[in-house]
Amino acid sequence: MTRSRVPLLSALALLLPLTPLALGGRAAAVAQAAPASASASAPAPAPLTVTNPGFEQGRTGWQFTSGTGVATNYPHGAARLAYLDAGSGMKVSQTVTAAGRGTYDVSAWIATGGPNGRYTARVNGAVAATLTLPSASNYRRYTLSRIALAPGDRLEIAFESGDGWVNADDVMLSPASPADPRISSSDPKIVEMFDWSKRKANSWVHLPGTKGPLNVDENRTGGSGTGTYAASYWAGYANRSGYYSRDMAHQLSGAGVLALHAENKSMLRSFAASATPAHKYYPAWAFNFDTSTYLSIDYKSPVNFVREVPATFELVQKSEEAYRWSGDRAYLDDPALWEFYRHATDEFVTLHDGLKDNGTVQVAEGTGQGIFQGTASYNEQSGEPLAEAGDAIGSQYQAYLAMASLARSKGDGALADRYETKARDLKAYFNSTWIGSGSGSAMVRGYTTDGRALTGWGKENSWFMPMKQIIDPGPRREAYLDFIDQQASGPGRPSNIEALTYLPDTFFRNNRNDTGWKWMKDVYDHKDVQHVNTKQGTNGDYPEVSFTLLGQTVEGLLGVSPDAPSHALSTRSRLPSGMDWLRIDDLRIGDSTFSLRHDGTTKSTLTHASGTSPYTWEARFPGIYATLTVDGVPQPARTKVVDGVTYTYATPTVTPGRTITVQTG
């Protein structure tokens, strides 16, 4: 009988050297031991554990029928895999007993030489979830979602044979997300997209207390040992055992939609604690999933580690956003977090501003010498010796706004005023001087270390400028958005899917609804294409894809801005042409749950399904209307201008259990 046969060249081309539960991010380097970083106490042992999830201990923990076994010819991670020969009746399985009550996702990387294999979970002998596998000789990640277990329940995880060989590797248990949001719509595409995204995103969440490898990368597939994983989720490449600041920052809103508040806080805090004076207030670029040790491939010493200016500022902005989603006062009261915000928006800027004279404002700079010496831009492939870049200065602007918001929430009005002034001054300087006088492709998007202004297409240092809303509204911003869309749709299209995941955010935040939706569909429609990094797998198995599609549905299409600390939220419909209505259920903000439906751009309905406090709902509608009706009762209109757009709005109070409809006219 054959044993998981694939052509030799194909096997070599598709080899994905992971160990169980390994992932990481973008920048690469020679593997190096990583020092410890301050973190919260280690979690308790996991309540559910798979023995030998990557088959590196051979048959230990698993049951094998005839025609199955452990091989080394085509592993997904490290050195071994389980195989099933073609034919019927063969199975590789493990049964584990639940120590407590919980709901779990079970994921595995599987490759097949033919269709009709099965991946199945049984609880006490009854099928709880099952997938029929397609023919796909490259490894893909499959997930059995939301399997509920009571204490003493026996969970069987089984790989079952089909028409061709089946290879299985790297099994992972994830806790089901606290929220299970559901989308319905006149457009079936968004329903399909959201359902796939929430299942895929949740499959990357680690079960705290799980033992897993540390410092796994393409040069050291076995890692440097094991550690206890803390609350975290994958954010980066699928052949490294860590999460990255850039990826995590972009995934945070999608994690907020799933109410992964513990994970967001744990990961943000790890970065915050690493931004030490020895690092000149740069946070570490990547952490292992224990959230306490730096990922060694990106860290050599306190003066030689990967660092990119925009990440420092994005982590401040994303901490403020996590606070708005969760309402957790730790974002104000935890000294590690608070000191990070202060240093990142003060000393960090001063220490890294010395190459270009920016007059009365300060702009944080890179060295122009590469990622291990500090780069100004996320565009690692440009080769340009950048001192200042559009993505860095735009992120600095948003960090100032976030610091002002956090300070005001903390009750420090003077500090909030100071940072609002810094944000206002930086934006005024940017629009009057920094971006030059050109429009479209002639707009400046960076400066080299010798003072040359750069125009044209810069990928991240182009689209981050409107995405971070540092460009003033008006014709120049509109022309630049046109330029971005043209480049990304044509000769400037990035080859890596994770770069494209920023484009929906860029266009939704600038009220280009149809273009934002176009790029959401583009990203989703390429999810089954092989990633440009062959070790990564398919595009859809890059975590940023699923997490960002979740955030873009809620914050983009539905226009939700949460404010859990103030028991408030605002909404505005950004439905594109052809999408008549869109609804979400089980939308969690703080300790409340909502349903929200938009009908076009003129009618919105909010239900406060559960919670402990009334919420103030700012229901916005683009344009000027004489009246709005709230549950059929006309009310005098109020208007406001937000980033150049005039909205008519109402602010009803929505108590728990109540549904309110607001519409124009």
Tab-separated table of C-alpha atoms in Angstrom, residues 351-649:
chain	number	residue	atom	x	y	z
A	351	LEU	CA	15.190	60.408	20.631
A	352	HIS	CA	14.447	59.605	16.994
A	353	ASP	CA	14.213	63.085	15.492
A	354	GLY	CA	17.546	64.394	14.286
A	355	LEU	CA	17.931	64.027	10.529
A	356	LYS	CA	15.335	66.404	9.077
A	357	ASP	CA	14.408	69.853	10.346
A	358	ASN	CA	10.631	70.015	10.795
A	359	GLY	CA	10.471	73.429	12.386
A	360	THR	CA	8.337	73.662	15.497
A	361	VAL	CA	7.063	70.065	15.352
A	362	GLN	CA	8.924	66.816	15.927
A	363	VAL	CA	8.703	63.829	13.586
A	364	ALA	CA	10.073	60.419	14.571
A	365	GLU	CA	12.581	59.097	12.067
A	366	GLY	CA	14.226	55.909	10.940
A	367	THR	CA	17.919	55.446	10.268
A	368	GLY	CA	17.648	54.510	6.602
A	369	GLN	CA	19.840	51.479	7.373
A	370	GLY	CA	17.317	48.645	7.485
A	371	ILE	CA	14.961	46.893	9.827
A	372	PHE	CA	17.561	45.891	12.444
A	373	GLN	CA	18.695	49.489	12.852
A	374	GLY	CA	15.226	51.060	12.762
A	375	THR	CA	13.253	51.796	9.607
A	376	ALA	CA	10.803	54.633	9.038
A	377	SER	CA	8.325	52.606	6.992
A	378	TYR	CA	6.530	49.293	6.965
A	379	ASN	CA	7.530	48.973	3.284
A	380	GLU	CA	10.543	46.758	3.894
A	381	GLN	CA	11.103	46.027	0.208
A	382	SER	CA	11.525	49.552	-1.144
A	383	GLY	CA	15.276	49.823	-0.567
A	384	GLU	CA	14.866	53.571	-0.051
A	385	PRO	CA	16.994	55.084	2.789
A	386	LEU	CA	14.006	56.719	4.439
A	387	ALA	CA	14.346	59.107	7.340
A	388	GLU	CA	10.638	60.009	7.436
A	389	ALA	CA	7.743	58.183	5.822
A	390	GLY	CA	4.041	58.697	5.282
A	391	ASP	CA	3.042	55.662	7.319
A	392	ALA	CA	5.186	56.762	10.274
A	393	ILE	CA	3.996	60.371	10.401
A	394	GLY	CA	0.366	59.323	9.889
A	395	SER	CA	0.673	56.800	12.714
A	396	GLN	CA	2.323	59.422	14.938
A	397	TYR	CA	-0.679	61.701	14.359
A	398	GLN	CA	-3.115	58.970	15.414
A	399	ALA	CA	-0.990	58.140	18.464
A	400	TYR	CA	-1.251	61.761	19.610
A	401	LEU	CA	-5.042	61.626	19.238
A	402	ALA	CA	-5.167	58.329	21.115
A	403	MET	CA	-3.006	59.710	23.928
A	404	ALA	CA	-5.320	62.713	24.228
A	405	SER	CA	-8.351	60.426	24.413
A	406	LEU	CA	-6.782	58.143	27.014
A	407	ALA	CA	-5.635	61.104	29.119
A	408	ARG	CA	-9.124	62.604	29.059
A	409	SER	CA	-10.612	59.265	30.108
A	410	LYS	CA	-8.101	59.133	32.945
A	411	GLY	CA	-9.226	62.585	34.097
A	412	ASP	CA	-6.090	64.496	33.076
A	413	GLY	CA	-7.542	67.331	31.036
A	414	ALA	CA	-4.275	69.274	30.825
A	415	LEU	CA	-2.436	66.305	29.346
A	416	ALA	CA	-5.308	65.684	26.919
A	417	ASP	CA	-5.187	69.320	25.793
A	418	ARG	CA	-1.438	69.059	25.267
A	419	TYR	CA	-1.747	66.049	22.963
A	420	GLU	CA	-4.696	67.458	21.067
A	421	THR	CA	-2.511	70.484	20.348
A	422	LYS	CA	0.390	68.256	19.276
A	423	ALA	CA	-1.926	66.355	16.912
A	424	ARG	CA	-3.377	69.551	15.470
A	425	ASP	CA	0.065	71.091	14.942
A	426	LEU	CA	1.482	67.947	13.343
A	427	LYS	CA	-1.443	67.671	10.931
A	428	ALA	CA	-1.208	71.358	10.004
A	429	TYR	CA	2.541	71.025	9.319
A	430	PHE	CA	1.981	67.853	7.298
A	431	ASN	CA	-0.622	69.472	5.044
A	432	SER	CA	1.113	72.831	4.659
A	433	THR	CA	4.698	71.669	4.241
A	434	TRP	CA	5.544	67.971	4.586
A	435	ILE	CA	3.571	66.582	1.607
A	436	GLY	CA	4.741	69.319	-0.746
A	437	SER	CA	2.521	71.066	-3.276
A	438	GLY	CA	1.890	68.223	-5.716
A	439	SER	CA	-1.270	66.170	-6.105
A	440	GLY	CA	-1.864	62.491	-6.862
A	441	SER	CA	1.384	60.806	-7.850
A	442	ALA	CA	3.252	64.078	-7.210
A	443	MET	CA	2.381	64.158	-3.484
A	444	VAL	CA	5.351	63.600	-1.165
A	445	ARG	CA	5.210	60.344	0.798
A	446	GLY	CA	8.670	60.313	2.404
A	447	TYR	CA	12.103	61.891	2.845
A	448	THR	CA	15.482	60.199	2.540
A	449	THR	CA	18.277	60.573	5.059
A	450	ASP	CA	19.955	63.118	2.764
A	451	GLY	CA	16.786	65.228	2.595
A	452	ARG	CA	15.352	64.220	-0.791
A	453	ALA	CA	11.569	64.255	-1.071
A	454	LEU	CA	10.053	61.086	-2.537
A	455	THR	CA	6.871	60.993	-4.592
A	456	GLY	CA	5.154	58.244	-6.574
A	457	TRP	CA	4.038	54.871	-5.284
A	458	GLY	CA	5.329	53.783	-1.880
A	459	LYS	CA	2.757	51.128	-0.934
A	460	GLU	CA	2.454	51.375	2.881
A	461	ASN	CA	3.956	54.850	3.023
A	462	SER	CA	1.363	55.885	0.437
A	463	TRP	CA	-1.906	54.362	1.644
A	464	PHE	CA	-1.257	54.884	5.344
A	465	MET	CA	-1.485	58.670	4.910
A	466	PRO	CA	-5.207	58.721	4.022
A	467	MET	CA	-5.879	55.639	6.162
A	468	LYS	CA	-4.556	57.479	9.231
A	469	GLN	CA	-6.594	60.528	8.156
A	470	ILE	CA	-3.673	62.917	8.354
A	471	ILE	CA	-4.422	64.319	4.879
A	472	ASP	CA	-6.945	67.157	5.022
A	473	PRO	CA	-10.256	66.449	3.270
A	474	GLY	CA	-10.581	67.977	-0.161
A	475	PRO	CA	-9.446	67.566	-3.771
A	476	ARG	CA	-5.857	66.550	-2.951
A	477	ARG	CA	-6.969	63.693	-0.733
A	478	GLU	CA	-9.499	62.533	-3.317
A	479	ALA	CA	-6.845	62.624	-6.052
A	480	TYR	CA	-4.474	60.636	-3.852
A	481	LEU	CA	-7.123	58.008	-3.132
A	482	ASP	CA	-7.648	57.681	-6.892
A	483	PHE	CA	-3.897	57.238	-7.323
A	484	ILE	CA	-3.757	54.524	-4.635
A	485	ASP	CA	-6.613	52.574	-6.199
A	486	GLN	CA	-5.085	52.840	-9.666
A	487	GLN	CA	-1.665	51.664	-8.518
A	488	ALA	CA	-2.939	48.820	-6.342
A	489	SER	CA	-5.243	47.687	-9.148
A	490	GLY	CA	-2.450	47.752	-11.723
A	491	PRO	CA	1.336	47.861	-11.868
A	492	GLY	CA	1.796	48.645	-8.174
A	493	ARG	CA	-0.297	45.771	-6.813
A	494	PRO	CA	1.516	44.210	-3.830
A	495	SER	CA	2.324	40.537	-4.264
A	496	ASN	CA	1.646	39.689	-0.607
A	497	ILE	CA	-1.985	39.450	0.492
A	498	GLU	CA	-1.309	41.000	3.915
A	499	ALA	CA	-0.435	44.318	2.285
A	500	LEU	CA	-3.727	44.355	0.396
A	501	THR	CA	-5.670	43.881	3.652
A	502	TYR	CA	-5.079	47.578	4.451
A	503	LEU	CA	-6.898	48.856	1.365
A	504	PRO	CA	-10.486	48.340	2.604
A	505	ASP	CA	-9.613	50.327	5.741
A	506	THR	CA	-8.082	53.088	3.639
A	507	PHE	CA	-11.157	53.561	1.470
A	508	PHE	CA	-13.881	53.056	4.094
A	509	ARG	CA	-12.267	55.621	6.390
A	510	ASN	CA	-12.406	58.100	3.537
A	511	ASN	CA	-16.029	57.306	2.617
A	512	ARG	CA	-15.201	55.437	-0.583
A	513	ASN	CA	-17.703	52.703	0.183
A	514	ASP	CA	-17.771	50.969	-3.192
A	515	THR	CA	-13.974	50.905	-3.384
A	516	GLY	CA	-13.636	49.587	0.162
A	517	TRP	CA	-16.062	46.768	-0.644
A	518	LYS	CA	-14.236	46.080	-3.915
A	519	TRP	CA	-10.993	45.469	-1.995
A	520	MET	CA	-12.696	43.316	0.655
A	521	LYS	CA	-13.950	41.069	-2.139
A	522	ASP	CA	-10.548	41.073	-3.819
A	523	VAL	CA	-8.820	39.886	-0.635
A	524	TYR	CA	-11.467	37.231	0.045
A	525	ASP	CA	-11.512	35.969	-3.536
A	526	HIS	CA	-7.758	35.333	-3.351
A	527	LYS	CA	-7.863	33.421	-0.062
A	528	ASP	CA	-7.268	30.015	-1.693
A	529	VAL	CA	-4.286	31.193	-3.768
A	530	GLN	CA	-0.831	30.056	-2.637
A	531	HIS	CA	0.884	32.798	-0.624
A	532	VAL	CA	4.054	34.274	-2.147
A	533	ASN	CA	5.945	32.822	0.818
A	534	THR	CA	5.545	29.123	0.022
A	535	LYS	CA	6.108	28.184	3.667
A	536	GLN	CA	3.024	30.195	4.615
A	537	GLY	CA	0.417	28.086	2.807
A	538	THR	CA	-2.552	29.752	1.146
A	539	ASN	CA	-3.426	33.434	1.480
A	540	GLY	CA	-6.407	32.532	3.640
A	541	ASP	CA	-4.090	30.873	6.120
A	542	TYR	CA	-2.395	34.204	6.796
A	543	PRO	CA	-4.250	35.306	9.967
A	544	GLU	CA	-4.417	38.971	8.974
A	545	VAL	CA	-6.858	38.120	6.178
A	546	SER	CA	-9.655	36.754	8.360
A	547	PHE	CA	-9.213	39.178	11.259
A	548	THR	CA	-9.220	42.263	9.038
A	549	LEU	CA	-12.295	41.173	7.094
A	550	LEU	CA	-14.160	40.947	10.418
A	551	GLY	CA	-13.088	44.433	11.469
A	552	GLN	CA	-13.839	45.874	8.038
A	553	THR	CA	-17.364	44.453	8.104
A	554	VAL	CA	-18.183	46.024	11.473
A	555	GLU	CA	-16.149	49.237	11.490
A	556	GLY	CA	-16.209	49.652	7.708
A	557	LEU	CA	-19.507	48.551	6.166
A	558	LEU	CA	-21.564	48.971	9.343
A	559	GLY	CA	-19.630	52.056	10.474
A	560	VAL	CA	-19.599	51.065	14.162
A	561	SER	CA	-17.455	53.109	16.566
A	562	PRO	CA	-17.638	51.540	20.052
A	563	ASP	CA	-17.186	53.461	23.291
A	564	ALA	CA	-17.769	50.953	26.072
A	565	PRO	CA	-16.307	53.156	28.857
A	566	SER	CA	-18.903	55.852	28.112
A	567	HIS	CA	-21.694	53.331	27.434
A	568	ALA	CA	-22.023	54.729	23.942
A	569	LEU	CA	-21.601	53.850	20.283
A	570	SER	CA	-21.966	55.624	16.989
A	571	THR	CA	-22.938	54.154	13.630
A	572	ARG	CA	-23.154	55.248	10.020
A	573	SER	CA	-24.036	53.045	7.080
A	574	ARG	CA	-21.312	52.558	4.501
A	575	LEU	CA	-23.232	50.032	2.451
A	576	PRO	CA	-21.919	49.893	-1.124
A	577	SER	CA	-23.994	50.048	-4.273
A	578	GLY	CA	-26.126	46.931	-4.657
A	579	MET	CA	-26.152	45.974	-0.957
A	580	ASP	CA	-29.680	46.936	0.148
A	581	TRP	CA	-29.381	45.956	3.789
A	582	LEU	CA	-26.923	44.484	6.281
A	583	ARG	CA	-27.481	43.231	9.835
A	584	ILE	CA	-25.239	41.944	12.596
A	585	ASP	CA	-26.326	40.039	15.720
A	586	ASP	CA	-24.296	39.332	18.858
A	587	LEU	CA	-22.172	42.444	18.481
A	588	ARG	CA	-20.361	42.779	21.827
A	589	ILE	CA	-19.308	46.166	23.204
A	590	GLY	CA	-18.169	46.088	26.815
A	591	ASP	CA	-20.639	43.907	28.693
A	592	SER	CA	-23.514	44.648	26.305
A	593	THR	CA	-24.741	42.790	23.246
A	594	PHE	CA	-26.369	44.500	20.263
A	595	SER	CA	-28.058	43.842	16.954
A	596	LEU	CA	-27.663	46.483	14.268
A	597	ARG	CA	-29.295	46.738	10.853
A	598	HIS	CA	-28.776	49.331	8.121
A	599	ASP	CA	-31.256	49.696	5.275
A	600	GLY	CA	-29.361	51.636	2.663
A	601	THR	CA	-27.905	54.834	4.101
A	602	THR	CA	-31.182	56.281	5.402
A	603	LYS	CA	-32.500	53.847	8.031
A	604	SER	CA	-30.784	52.155	10.985
A	605	THR	CA	-32.174	49.888	13.709
A	606	LEU	CA	-30.374	49.063	16.954
A	607	THR	CA	-31.414	46.473	19.530
A	608	HIS	CA	-29.739	46.426	22.940
A	609	ALA	CA	-30.137	42.677	23.387
A	610	SER	CA	-28.431	42.358	26.784
A	611	GLY	CA	-26.412	44.436	29.192
A	612	THR	CA	-26.397	46.187	32.533
A	613	SER	CA	-26.464	49.867	31.522
A	614	PRO	CA	-28.279	52.025	28.957
A	615	TYR	CA	-26.223	53.065	25.931
A	616	THR	CA	-26.287	56.350	24.061
A	617	TRP	CA	-26.524	55.686	20.338
A	618	GLU	CA	-25.334	58.348	17.912
A	619	ALA	CA	-27.067	57.317	14.690
A	620	ARG	CA	-25.391	59.243	11.847
A	621	PHE	CA	-26.588	59.742	8.291
A	622	PRO	CA	-24.457	61.462	5.640
A	623	GLY	CA	-26.073	64.645	4.346
A	624	ILE	CA	-28.296	67.381	5.732
A	625	TYR	CA	-31.904	66.536	6.651
A	626	ALA	CA	-34.546	68.763	8.200
A	627	THR	CA	-35.723	66.018	10.538
A	628	LEU	CA	-34.951	62.500	11.661
A	629	THR	CA	-37.633	60.126	12.924
A	630	VAL	CA	-36.916	58.086	16.032
A	631	ASP	CA	-39.380	55.186	16.268
A	632	GLY	CA	-41.652	57.127	13.924
A	633	VAL	CA	-41.562	60.383	15.898
A	634	PRO	CA	-40.007	63.342	13.998
A	635	GLN	CA	-37.226	65.174	15.803
A	636	PRO	CA	-35.408	68.398	14.884
A	637	ALA	CA	-32.209	67.624	13.036
A	638	ARG	CA	-28.734	68.158	14.429
A	639	THR	CA	-25.677	68.179	12.193
A	640	LYS	CA	-21.923	67.854	12.629
A	641	VAL	CA	-18.922	67.756	10.334
A	642	VAL	CA	-16.535	64.819	10.783
A	643	ASP	CA	-13.394	64.742	8.646
A	644	GLY	CA	-15.017	66.893	5.978
A	645	VAL	CA	-18.347	65.034	5.847
A	646	THR	CA	-21.583	66.580	7.162
A	647	TYR	CA	-23.830	64.199	9.080
A	648	THR	CA	-27.335	64.525	10.419
A	649	TYR	CA	-27.633	62.576	13.654
